[in-house]
Tab-separated table of C-alpha atoms in Angstrom:
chain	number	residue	atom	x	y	z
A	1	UNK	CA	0.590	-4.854	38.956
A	2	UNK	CA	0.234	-6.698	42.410
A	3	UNK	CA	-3.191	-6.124	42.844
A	4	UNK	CA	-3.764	-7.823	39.389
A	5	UNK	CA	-2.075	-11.067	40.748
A	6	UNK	CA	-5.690	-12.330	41.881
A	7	UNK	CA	-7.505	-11.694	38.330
A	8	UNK	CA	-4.394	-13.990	36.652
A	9	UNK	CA	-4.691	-16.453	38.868
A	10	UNK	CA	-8.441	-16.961	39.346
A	11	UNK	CA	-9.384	-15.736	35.471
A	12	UNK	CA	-5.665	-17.096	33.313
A	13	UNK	CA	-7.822	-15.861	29.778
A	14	UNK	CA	-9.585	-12.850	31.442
A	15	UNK	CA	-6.471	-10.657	31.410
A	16	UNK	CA	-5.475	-12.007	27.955
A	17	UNK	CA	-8.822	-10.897	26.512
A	18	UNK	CA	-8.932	-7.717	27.603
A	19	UNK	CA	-5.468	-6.904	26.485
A	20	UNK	CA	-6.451	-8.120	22.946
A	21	UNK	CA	-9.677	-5.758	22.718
A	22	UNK	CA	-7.206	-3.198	23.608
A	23	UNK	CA	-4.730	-4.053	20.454
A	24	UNK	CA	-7.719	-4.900	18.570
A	25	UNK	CA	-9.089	-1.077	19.196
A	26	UNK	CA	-6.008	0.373	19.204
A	27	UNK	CA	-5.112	-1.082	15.420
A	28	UNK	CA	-8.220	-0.073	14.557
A	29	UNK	CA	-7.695	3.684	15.965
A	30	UNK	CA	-4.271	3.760	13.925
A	31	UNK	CA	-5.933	2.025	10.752
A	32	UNK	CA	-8.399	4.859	10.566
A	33	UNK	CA	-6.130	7.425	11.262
A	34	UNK	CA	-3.569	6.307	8.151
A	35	UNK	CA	-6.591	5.871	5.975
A	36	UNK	CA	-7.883	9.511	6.607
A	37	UNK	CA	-4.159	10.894	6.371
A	38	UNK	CA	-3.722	9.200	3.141
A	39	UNK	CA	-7.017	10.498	1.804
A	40	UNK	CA	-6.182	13.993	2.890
A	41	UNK	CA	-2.744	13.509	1.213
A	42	UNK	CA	-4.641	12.241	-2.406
A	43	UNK	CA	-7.415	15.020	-2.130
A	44	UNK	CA	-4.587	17.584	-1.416
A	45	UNK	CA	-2.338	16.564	-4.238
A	46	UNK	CA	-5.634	15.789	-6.435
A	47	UNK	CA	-4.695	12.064	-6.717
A	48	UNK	CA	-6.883	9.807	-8.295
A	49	UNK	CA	-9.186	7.752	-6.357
A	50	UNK	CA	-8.627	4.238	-7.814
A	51	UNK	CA	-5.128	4.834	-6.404
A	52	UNK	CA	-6.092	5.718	-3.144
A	53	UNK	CA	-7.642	2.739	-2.511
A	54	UNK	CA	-4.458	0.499	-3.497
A	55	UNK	CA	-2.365	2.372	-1.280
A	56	UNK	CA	-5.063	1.986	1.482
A	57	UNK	CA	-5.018	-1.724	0.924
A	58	UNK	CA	-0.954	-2.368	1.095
A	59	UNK	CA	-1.027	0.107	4.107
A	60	UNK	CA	-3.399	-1.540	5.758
A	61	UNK	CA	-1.663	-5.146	5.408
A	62	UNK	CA	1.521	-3.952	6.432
A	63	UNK	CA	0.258	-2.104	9.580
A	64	UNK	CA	-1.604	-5.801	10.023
A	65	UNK	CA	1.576	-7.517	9.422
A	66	UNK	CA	3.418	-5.779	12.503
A	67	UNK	CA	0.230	-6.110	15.048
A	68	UNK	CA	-0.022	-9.488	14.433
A	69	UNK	CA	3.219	-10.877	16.339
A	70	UNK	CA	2.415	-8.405	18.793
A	71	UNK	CA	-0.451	-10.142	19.134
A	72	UNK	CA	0.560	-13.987	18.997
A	73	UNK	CA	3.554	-12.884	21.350
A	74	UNK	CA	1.104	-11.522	23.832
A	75	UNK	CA	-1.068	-15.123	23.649
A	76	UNK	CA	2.187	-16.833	24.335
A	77	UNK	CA	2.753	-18.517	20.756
A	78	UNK	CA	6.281	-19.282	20.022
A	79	UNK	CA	7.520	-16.945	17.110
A	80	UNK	CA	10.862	-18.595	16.930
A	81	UNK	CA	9.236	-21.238	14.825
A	82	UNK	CA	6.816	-18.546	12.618
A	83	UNK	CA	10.054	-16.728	12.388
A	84	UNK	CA	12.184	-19.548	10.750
A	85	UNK	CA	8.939	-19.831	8.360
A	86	UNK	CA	8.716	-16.073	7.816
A	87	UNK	CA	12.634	-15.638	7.170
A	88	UNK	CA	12.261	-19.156	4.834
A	89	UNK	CA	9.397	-17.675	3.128
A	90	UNK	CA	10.859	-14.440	2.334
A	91	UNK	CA	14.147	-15.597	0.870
A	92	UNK	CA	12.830	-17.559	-1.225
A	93	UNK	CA	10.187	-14.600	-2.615
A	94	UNK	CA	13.492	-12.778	-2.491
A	95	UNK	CA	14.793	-14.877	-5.102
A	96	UNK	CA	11.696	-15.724	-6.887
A	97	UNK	CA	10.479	-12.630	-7.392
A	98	UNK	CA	12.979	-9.531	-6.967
A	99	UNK	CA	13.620	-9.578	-10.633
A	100	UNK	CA	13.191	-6.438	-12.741
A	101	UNK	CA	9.793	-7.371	-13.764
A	102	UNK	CA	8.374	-8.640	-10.461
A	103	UNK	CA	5.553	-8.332	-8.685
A	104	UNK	CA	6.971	-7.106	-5.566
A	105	UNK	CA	9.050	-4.374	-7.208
A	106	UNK	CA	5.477	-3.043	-9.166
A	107	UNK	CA	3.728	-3.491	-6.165
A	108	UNK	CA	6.259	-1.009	-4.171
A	109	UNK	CA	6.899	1.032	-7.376
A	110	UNK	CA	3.067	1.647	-7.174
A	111	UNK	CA	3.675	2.764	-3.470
A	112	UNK	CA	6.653	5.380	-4.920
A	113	UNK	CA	3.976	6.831	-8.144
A	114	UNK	CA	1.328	7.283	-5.416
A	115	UNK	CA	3.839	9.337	-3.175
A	116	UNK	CA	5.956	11.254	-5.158
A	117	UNK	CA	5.008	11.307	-8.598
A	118	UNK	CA	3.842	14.329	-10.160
A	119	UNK	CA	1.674	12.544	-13.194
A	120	UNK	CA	-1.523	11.860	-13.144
A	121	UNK	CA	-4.420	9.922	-14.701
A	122	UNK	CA	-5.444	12.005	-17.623
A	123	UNK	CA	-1.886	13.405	-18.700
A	124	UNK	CA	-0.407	12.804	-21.676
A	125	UNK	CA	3.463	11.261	-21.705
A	126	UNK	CA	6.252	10.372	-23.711
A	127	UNK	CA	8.625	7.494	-22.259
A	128	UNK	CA	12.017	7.706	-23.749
A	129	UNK	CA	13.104	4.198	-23.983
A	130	UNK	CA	15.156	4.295	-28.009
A	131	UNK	CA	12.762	2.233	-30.077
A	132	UNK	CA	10.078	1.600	-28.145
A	133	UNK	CA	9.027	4.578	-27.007
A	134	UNK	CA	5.530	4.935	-25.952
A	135	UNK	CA	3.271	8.104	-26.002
A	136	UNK	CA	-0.190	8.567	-25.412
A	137	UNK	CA	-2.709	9.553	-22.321
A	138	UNK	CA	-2.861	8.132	-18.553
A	139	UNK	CA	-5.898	5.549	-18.388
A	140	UNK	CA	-5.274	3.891	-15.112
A	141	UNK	CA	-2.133	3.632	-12.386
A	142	UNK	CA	-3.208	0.261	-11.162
A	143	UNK	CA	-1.544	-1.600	-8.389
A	144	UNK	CA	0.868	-3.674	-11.312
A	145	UNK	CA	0.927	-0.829	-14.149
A	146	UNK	CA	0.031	1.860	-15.803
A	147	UNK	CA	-2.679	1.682	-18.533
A	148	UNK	CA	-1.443	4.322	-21.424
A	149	UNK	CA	-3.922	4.580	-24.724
A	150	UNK	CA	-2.003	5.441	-27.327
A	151	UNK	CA	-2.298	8.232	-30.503
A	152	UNK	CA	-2.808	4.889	-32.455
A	153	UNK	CA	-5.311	4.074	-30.403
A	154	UNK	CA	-3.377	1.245	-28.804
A	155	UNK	CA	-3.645	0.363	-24.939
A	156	UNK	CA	-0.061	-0.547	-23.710
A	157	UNK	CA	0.183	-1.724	-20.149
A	158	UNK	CA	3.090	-0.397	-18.592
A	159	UNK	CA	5.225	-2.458	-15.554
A	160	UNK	CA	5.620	0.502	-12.958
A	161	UNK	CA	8.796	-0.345	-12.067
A	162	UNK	CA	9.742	0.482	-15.588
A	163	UNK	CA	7.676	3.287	-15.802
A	164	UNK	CA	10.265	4.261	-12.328
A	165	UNK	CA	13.126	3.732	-14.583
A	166	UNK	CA	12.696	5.246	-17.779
A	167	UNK	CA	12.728	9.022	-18.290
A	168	UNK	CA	9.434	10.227	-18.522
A	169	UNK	CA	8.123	13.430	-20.691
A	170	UNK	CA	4.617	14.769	-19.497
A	171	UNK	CA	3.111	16.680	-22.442
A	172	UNK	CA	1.504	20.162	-21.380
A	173	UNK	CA	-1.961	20.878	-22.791
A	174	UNK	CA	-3.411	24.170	-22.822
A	175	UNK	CA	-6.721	23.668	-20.745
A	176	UNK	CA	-6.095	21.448	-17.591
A	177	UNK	CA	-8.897	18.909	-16.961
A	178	UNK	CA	-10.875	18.400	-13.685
A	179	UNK	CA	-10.506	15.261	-11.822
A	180	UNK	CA	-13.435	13.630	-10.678
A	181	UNK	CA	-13.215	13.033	-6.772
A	182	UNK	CA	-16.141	10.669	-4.956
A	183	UNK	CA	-15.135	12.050	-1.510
């Protein structure tokens, strides 16, 4: 590192810039690689596409959410200061918001039905909740809920952190369907 004195001294930015093209490159080498990974992982488990894409999305913010204090740190920006905003910020989305029916919780709840849930768009479900019980066929697992038509006819919207919490019946038919894959 010695050697490197001169180019610090002479050039202050030069050293900077270069190390930021190489965390630039590098998030952008580990961006691609947990996009592809997740599309293998949909394909493989015959995911729908829609849902691919929202899980890209939060993946790709949160993998944008740790580079970037690497990268203020690097420039030399306080993050005492962006931390005492950050830690603010969240606690009061921590109180706003981690309700039953937030946003956050359907947001991560969407995370958990991509994963490791073994329904589908296209199957048809029962949730047992007493009285309001809701049956009918898989439209859409959006980023907020899931989209269920109903025998009725009926489109009920579903919070996905509910849909986490109920029991859930998925109702066999006798000829699976193909799903439709743009890949």
């Amino acid at each position: 590192m010695e050697n490197l004195d001169w180019l610090r001294q002479d050039w202050p930015y030069l050293f900077k810039l270069v190390a930021t093209c190489f965390l630039v490159v590098l998030y952008v080498i580990i961006a691609s690689t947990v996009n592809i990974s997740l599309g293998r992982y949909a394909k493989r488990h015959h995911l729908a596409y829609r849902r691919l894409i929202y899980t890209r999305k939060f993946a790709n913010l949160l993998l944008f959410l740790l580079f970037l204090p690497l990268l203020l740190g690097f420039w030399g920006i306080n993050l005492r200061g962006l931390l005492v905003l950050a830690s603010s910020l969240f606690a009061l989305v921590g109180v706003a918001f981690f309700a039953s029916w937030s946003l956050l919780s359907n947001i991560t709840s969407s995370l958990i039905l991509f994963v490791a849930f073994p329904l589908r768009i296209g199957d048809t479900i029962r949730i047992v909740d007493g009285d309001n019980s809701v049956e009918g066929e898989i439209l859409d697992m959006g980023l907020f809920n899931v989209k269920i038509r109903t025998s009725q006819g009926g489109i009920v919207l579903y919070p996905n952190n509910l849909f986490l919490q109920k029991p859930v019946v998925k109702i066999l038919k006798e000829s699976p369907e193909e799903v439709f894959y743009p890949w």
